[in-house]
PDB file of C-alpha atoms in Angstrom:
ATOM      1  CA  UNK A   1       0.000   0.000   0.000  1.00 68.00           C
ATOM      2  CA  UNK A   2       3.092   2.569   0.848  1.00 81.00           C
ATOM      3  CA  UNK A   3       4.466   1.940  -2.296  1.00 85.00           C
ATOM      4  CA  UNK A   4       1.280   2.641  -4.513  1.00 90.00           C
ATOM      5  CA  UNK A   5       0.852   6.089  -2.213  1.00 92.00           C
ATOM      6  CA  UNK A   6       4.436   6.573  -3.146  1.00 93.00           C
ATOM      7  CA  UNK A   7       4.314   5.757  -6.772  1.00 93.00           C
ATOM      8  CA  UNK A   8       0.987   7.826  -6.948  1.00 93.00           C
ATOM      9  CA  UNK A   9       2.748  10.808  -5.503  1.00 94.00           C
ATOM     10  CA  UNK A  10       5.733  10.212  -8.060  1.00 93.00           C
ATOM     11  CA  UNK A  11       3.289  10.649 -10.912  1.00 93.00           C
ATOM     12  CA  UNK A  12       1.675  14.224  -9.220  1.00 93.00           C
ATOM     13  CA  UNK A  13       5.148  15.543  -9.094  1.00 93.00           C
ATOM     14  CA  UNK A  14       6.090  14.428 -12.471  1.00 92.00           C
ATOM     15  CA  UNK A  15       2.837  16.379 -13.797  1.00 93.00           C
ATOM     16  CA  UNK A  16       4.142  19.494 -11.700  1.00 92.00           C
ATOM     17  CA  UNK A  17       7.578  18.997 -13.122  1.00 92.00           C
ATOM     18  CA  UNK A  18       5.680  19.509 -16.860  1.00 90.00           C
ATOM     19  CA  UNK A  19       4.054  22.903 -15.965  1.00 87.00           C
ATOM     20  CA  UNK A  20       7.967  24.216 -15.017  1.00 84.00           C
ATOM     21  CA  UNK A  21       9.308  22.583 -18.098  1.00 83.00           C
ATOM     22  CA  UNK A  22       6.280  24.648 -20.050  1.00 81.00           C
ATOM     23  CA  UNK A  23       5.162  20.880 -21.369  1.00 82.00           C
ATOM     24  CA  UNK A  24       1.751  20.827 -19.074  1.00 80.00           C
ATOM     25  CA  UNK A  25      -0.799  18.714 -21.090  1.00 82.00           C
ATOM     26  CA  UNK A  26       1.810  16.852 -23.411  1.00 88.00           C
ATOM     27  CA  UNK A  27       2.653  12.808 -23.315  1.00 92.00           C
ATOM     28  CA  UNK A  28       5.206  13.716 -20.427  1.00 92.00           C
ATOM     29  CA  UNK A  29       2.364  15.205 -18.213  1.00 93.00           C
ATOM     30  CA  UNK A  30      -0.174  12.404 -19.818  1.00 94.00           C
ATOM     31  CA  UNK A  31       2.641   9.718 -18.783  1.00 95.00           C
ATOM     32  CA  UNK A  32       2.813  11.333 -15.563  1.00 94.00           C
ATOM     33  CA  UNK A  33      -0.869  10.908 -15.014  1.00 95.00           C
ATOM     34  CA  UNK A  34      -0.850   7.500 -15.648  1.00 96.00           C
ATOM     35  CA  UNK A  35       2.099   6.780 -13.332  1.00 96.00           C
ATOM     36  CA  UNK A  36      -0.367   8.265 -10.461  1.00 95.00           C
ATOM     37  CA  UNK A  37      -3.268   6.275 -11.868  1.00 95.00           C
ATOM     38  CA  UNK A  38      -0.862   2.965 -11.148  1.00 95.00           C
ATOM     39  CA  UNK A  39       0.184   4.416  -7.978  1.00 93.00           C
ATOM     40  CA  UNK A  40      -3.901   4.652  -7.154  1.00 94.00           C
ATOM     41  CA  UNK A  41      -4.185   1.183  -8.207  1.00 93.00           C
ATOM     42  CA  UNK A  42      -1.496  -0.280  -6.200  1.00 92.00           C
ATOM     43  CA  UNK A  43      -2.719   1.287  -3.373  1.00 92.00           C
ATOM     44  CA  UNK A  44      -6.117  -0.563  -3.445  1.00 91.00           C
ATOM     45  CA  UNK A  45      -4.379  -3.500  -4.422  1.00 90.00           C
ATOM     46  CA  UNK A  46      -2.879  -3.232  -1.096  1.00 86.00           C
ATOM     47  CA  UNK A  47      -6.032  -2.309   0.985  1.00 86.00           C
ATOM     48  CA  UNK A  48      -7.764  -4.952  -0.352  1.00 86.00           C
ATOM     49  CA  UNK A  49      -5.041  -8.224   0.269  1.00 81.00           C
ATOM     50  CA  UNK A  50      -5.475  -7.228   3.575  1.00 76.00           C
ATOM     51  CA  UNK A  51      -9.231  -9.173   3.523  1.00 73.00           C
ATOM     52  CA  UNK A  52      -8.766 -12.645   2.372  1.00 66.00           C
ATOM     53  CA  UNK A  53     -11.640 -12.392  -0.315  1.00 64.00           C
ATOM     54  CA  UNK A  54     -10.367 -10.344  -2.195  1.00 79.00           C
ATOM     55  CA  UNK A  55      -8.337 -12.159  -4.276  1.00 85.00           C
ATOM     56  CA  UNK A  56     -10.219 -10.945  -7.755  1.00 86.00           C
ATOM     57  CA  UNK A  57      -9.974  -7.276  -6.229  1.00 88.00           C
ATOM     58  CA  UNK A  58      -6.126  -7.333  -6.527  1.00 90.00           C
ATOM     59  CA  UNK A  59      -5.944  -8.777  -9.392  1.00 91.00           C
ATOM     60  CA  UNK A  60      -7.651  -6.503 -11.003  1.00 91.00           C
ATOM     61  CA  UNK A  61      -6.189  -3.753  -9.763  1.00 92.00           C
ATOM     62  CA  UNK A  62      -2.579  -5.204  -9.941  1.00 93.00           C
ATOM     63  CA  UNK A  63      -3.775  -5.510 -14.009  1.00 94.00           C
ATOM     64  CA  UNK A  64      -5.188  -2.313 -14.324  1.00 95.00           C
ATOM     65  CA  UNK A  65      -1.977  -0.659 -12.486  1.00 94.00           C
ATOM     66  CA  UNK A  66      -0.198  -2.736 -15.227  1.00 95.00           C
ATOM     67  CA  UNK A  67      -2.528  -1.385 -18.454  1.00 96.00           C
ATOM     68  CA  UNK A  68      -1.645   2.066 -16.854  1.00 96.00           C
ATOM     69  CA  UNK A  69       2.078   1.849 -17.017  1.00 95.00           C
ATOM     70  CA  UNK A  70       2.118   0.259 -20.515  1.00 96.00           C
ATOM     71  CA  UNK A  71      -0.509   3.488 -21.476  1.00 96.00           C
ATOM     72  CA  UNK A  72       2.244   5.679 -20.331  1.00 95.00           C
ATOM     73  CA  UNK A  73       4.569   3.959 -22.295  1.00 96.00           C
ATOM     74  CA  UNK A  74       2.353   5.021 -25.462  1.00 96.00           C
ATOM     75  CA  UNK A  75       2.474   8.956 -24.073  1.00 95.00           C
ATOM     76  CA  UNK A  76       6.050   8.699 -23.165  1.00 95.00           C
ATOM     77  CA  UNK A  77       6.409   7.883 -27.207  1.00 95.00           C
ATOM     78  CA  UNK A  78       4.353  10.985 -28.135  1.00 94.00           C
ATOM     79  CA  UNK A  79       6.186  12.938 -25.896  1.00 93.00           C
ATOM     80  CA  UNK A  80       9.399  11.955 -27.699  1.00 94.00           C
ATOM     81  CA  UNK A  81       7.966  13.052 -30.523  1.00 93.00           C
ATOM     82  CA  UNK A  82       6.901  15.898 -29.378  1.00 92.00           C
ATOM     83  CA  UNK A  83      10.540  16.900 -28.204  1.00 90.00           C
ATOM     84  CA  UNK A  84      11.356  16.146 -31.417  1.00 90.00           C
ATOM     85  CA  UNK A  85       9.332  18.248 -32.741  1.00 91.00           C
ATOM     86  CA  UNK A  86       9.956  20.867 -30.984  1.00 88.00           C
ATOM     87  CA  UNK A  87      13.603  20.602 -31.944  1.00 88.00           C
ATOM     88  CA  UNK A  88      14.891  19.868 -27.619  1.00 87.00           C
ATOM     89  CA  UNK A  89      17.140  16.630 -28.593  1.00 89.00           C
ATOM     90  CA  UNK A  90      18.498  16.434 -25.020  1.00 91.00           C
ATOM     91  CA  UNK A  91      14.840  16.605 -23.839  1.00 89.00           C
ATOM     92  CA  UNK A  92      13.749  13.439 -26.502  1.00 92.00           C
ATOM     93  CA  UNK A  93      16.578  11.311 -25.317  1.00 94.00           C
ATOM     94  CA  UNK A  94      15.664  11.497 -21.888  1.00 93.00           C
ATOM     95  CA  UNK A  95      12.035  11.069 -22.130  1.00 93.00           C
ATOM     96  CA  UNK A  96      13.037   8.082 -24.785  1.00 94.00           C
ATOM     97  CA  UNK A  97      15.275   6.471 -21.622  1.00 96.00           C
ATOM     98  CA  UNK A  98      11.927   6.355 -19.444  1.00 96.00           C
ATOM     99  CA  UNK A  99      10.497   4.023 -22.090  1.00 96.00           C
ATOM    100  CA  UNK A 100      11.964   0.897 -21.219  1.00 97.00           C
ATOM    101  CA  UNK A 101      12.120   0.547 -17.631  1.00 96.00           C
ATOM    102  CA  UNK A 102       8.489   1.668 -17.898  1.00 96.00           C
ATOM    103  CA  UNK A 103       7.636  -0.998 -19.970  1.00 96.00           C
ATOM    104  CA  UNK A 104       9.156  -3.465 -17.788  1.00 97.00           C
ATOM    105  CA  UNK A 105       7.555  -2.306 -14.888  1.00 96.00           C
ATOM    106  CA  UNK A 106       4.367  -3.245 -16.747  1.00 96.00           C
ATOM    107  CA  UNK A 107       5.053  -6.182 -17.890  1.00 96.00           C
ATOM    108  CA  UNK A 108       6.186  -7.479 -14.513  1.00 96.00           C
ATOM    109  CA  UNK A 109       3.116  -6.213 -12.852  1.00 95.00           C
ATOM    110  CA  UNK A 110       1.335  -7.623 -15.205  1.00 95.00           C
ATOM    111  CA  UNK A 111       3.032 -11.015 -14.089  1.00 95.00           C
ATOM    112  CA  UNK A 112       2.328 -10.434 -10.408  1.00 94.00           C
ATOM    113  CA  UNK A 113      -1.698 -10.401 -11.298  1.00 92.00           C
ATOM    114  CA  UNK A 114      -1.131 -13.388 -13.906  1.00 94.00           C
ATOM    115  CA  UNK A 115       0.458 -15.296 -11.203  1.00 94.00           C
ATOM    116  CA  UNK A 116      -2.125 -14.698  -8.263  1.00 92.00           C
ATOM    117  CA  UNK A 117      -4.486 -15.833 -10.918  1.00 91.00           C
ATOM    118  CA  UNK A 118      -3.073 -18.926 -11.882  1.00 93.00           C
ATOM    119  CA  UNK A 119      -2.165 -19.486  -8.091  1.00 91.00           C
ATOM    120  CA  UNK A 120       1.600 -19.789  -8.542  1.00 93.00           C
ATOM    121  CA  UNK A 121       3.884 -20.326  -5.548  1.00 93.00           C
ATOM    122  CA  UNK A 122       4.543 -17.162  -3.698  1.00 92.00           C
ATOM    123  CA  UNK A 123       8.203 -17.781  -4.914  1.00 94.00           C
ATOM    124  CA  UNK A 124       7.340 -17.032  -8.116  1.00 95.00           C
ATOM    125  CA  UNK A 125       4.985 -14.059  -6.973  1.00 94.00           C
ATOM    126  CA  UNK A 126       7.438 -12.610  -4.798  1.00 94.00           C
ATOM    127  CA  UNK A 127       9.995 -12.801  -8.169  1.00 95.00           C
ATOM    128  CA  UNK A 128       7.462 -10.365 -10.210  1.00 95.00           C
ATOM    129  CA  UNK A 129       7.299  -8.092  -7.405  1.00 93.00           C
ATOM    130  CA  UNK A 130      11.063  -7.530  -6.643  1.00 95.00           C
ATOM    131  CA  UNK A 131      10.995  -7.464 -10.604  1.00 96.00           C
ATOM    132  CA  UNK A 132       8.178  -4.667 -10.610  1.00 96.00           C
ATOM    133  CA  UNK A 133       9.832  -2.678  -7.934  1.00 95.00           C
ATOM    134  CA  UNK A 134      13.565  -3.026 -10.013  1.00 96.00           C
ATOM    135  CA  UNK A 135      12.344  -1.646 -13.128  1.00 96.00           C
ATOM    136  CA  UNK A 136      10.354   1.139 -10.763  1.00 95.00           C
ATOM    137  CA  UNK A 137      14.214   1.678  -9.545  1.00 95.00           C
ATOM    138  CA  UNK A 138      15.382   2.012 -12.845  1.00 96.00           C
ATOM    139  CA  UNK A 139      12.684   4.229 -14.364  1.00 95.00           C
ATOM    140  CA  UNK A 140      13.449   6.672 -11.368  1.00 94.00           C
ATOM    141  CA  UNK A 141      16.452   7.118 -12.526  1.00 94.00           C
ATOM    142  CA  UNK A 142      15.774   8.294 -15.460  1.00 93.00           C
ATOM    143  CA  UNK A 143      12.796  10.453 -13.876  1.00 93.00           C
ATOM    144  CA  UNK A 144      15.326  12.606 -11.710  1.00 90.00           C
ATOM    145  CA  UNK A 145      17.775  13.800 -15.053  1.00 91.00           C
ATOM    146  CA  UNK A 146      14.682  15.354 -16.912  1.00 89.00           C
ATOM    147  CA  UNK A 147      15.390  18.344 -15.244  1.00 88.00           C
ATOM    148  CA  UNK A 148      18.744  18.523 -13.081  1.00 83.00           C
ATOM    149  CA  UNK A 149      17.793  21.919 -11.385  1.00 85.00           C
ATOM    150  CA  UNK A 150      13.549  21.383 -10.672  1.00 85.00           C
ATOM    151  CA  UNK A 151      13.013  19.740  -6.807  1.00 90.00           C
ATOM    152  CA  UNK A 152       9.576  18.260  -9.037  1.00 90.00           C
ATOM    153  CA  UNK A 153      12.227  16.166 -10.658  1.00 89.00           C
ATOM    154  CA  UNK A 154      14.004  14.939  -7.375  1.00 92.00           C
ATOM    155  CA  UNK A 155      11.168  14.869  -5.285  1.00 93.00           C
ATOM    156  CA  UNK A 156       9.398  12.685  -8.220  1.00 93.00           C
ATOM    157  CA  UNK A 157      12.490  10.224  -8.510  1.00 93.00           C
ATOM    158  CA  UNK A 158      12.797   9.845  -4.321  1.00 95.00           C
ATOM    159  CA  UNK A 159       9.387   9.333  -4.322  1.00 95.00           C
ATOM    160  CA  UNK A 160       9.753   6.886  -7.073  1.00 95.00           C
ATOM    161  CA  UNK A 161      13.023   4.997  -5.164  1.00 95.00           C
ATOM    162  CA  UNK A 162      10.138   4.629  -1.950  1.00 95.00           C
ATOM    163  CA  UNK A 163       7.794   3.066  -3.815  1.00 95.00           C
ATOM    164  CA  UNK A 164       9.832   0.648  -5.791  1.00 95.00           C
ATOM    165  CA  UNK A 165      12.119  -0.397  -2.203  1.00 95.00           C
ATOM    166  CA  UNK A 166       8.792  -1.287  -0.820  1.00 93.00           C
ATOM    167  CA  UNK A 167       7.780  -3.405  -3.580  1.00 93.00           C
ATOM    168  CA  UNK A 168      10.844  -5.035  -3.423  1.00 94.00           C
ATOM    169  CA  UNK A 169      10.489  -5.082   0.488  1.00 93.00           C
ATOM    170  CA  UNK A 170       7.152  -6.603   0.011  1.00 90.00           C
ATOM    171  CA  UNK A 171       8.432  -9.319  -2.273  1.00 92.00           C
ATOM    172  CA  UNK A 172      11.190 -10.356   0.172  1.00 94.00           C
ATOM    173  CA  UNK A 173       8.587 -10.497   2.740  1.00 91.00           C
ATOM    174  CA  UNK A 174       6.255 -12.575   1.031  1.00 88.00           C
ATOM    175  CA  UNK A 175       9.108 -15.245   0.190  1.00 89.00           C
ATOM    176  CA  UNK A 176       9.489 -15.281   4.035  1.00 87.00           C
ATOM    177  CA  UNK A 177      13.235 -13.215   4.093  1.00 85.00           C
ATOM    178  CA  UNK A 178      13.258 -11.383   7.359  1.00 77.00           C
ATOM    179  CA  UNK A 179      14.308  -8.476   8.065  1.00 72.00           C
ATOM    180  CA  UNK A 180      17.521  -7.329  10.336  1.00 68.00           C
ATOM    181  CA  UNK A 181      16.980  -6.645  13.579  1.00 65.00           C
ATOM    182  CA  UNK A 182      19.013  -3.598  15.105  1.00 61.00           C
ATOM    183  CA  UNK A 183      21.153  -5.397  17.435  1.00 65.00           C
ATOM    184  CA  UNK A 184      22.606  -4.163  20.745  1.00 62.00           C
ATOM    185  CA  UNK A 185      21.355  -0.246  21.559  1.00 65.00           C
ATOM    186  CA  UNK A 186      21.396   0.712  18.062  1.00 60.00           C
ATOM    187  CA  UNK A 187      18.290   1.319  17.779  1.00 56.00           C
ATOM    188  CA  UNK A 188      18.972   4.729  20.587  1.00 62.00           C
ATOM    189  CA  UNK A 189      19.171   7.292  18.315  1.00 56.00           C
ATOM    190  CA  UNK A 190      21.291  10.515  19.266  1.00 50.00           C
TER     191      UNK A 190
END
């Protein structure tokens, strides 16, 4: 659930970061809102595991979260175009670097529902998720160079690293890795 609210907050900021690049309404603001919309759906996705008959309820969502990424991997395309266009070559090759991490952040999602479906082990689900949130590493990465200077741009790629350390968190977790416990008094902060 933390790492849809994260990944839904990733997209806002990535809209903002549009208006200060003067491309507010564009496929980088369009891909933005679609990163949000996935961020929504992950977020119910979450909320709704938590009862155990929900299982069709997170599927869906987990597919629709998917459907959303790989529609932002159309307006990512027209906003390369659109860069191109416009004649801002350093712009187009950095939107055109979102592209495939986005994808694959689809695509894995897309495996995560596919597998919860067809009742794979939670191995195999957990996989898909650390996948998911790996390619949600990778696309903030290129999220955070679009514009060096604009705290939109940072703010979108930290919020972006949350959401896909959760996943991956969440994946660990569900193939039964436990966490480290602080040992000693290092957990006293000061």
């Amino acid at each position: 659930m933390d790492s849809g609210k994260a990944l839904a907050r990733s997209g806002e900021l990535l809209i903002d970061l549009t208006s200060k690049l003067d491309l507010y309404g564009g496929g980088l603001s369009a891909a933005g809102a679609n990163i949000r919309n996935c961020g929504d759906c992950l977020a119910q996705a979450g909320a709704s595991a938590r009862m155990k008959t929900a299982t069709e309820l997170v599927i869906d969502e987990l597919r629709e979260g998917s459907d959303c990424l790989r529609e932002g991997t159309d307006k990512l395309t027209r906003a390369v175009e659109e860069s191109e266009v416009d004649g801002n070559t350093v712009l187009k090759d950095k939107i055109g670097n979102m592209i495939v991490p986005m994808k694959q952040a689809s695509l894995w999602l897309e495996e995560v529902g596919a597998s919860i479906l067809q009742k794979e082990s939670l191995d195999v689900i957990a996989g898909h998720l650390i996948s998911t949130g790996e390619a949600l590493l990778l696309l903030s990465m290129t999220v955070e160079v679009l514009d060096e200077e604009s705290e939109d741009g940072k703010l979108s790629a930290q919020r972006m690293v949350y959401a896909s350390e959760q996943m991956i968190l969440a994946g660990k977790e569900l193939k039964g890795e436990k966490k480290d416990k602080p040992k000693g008094k290092s957990w006293i902060k000061g």
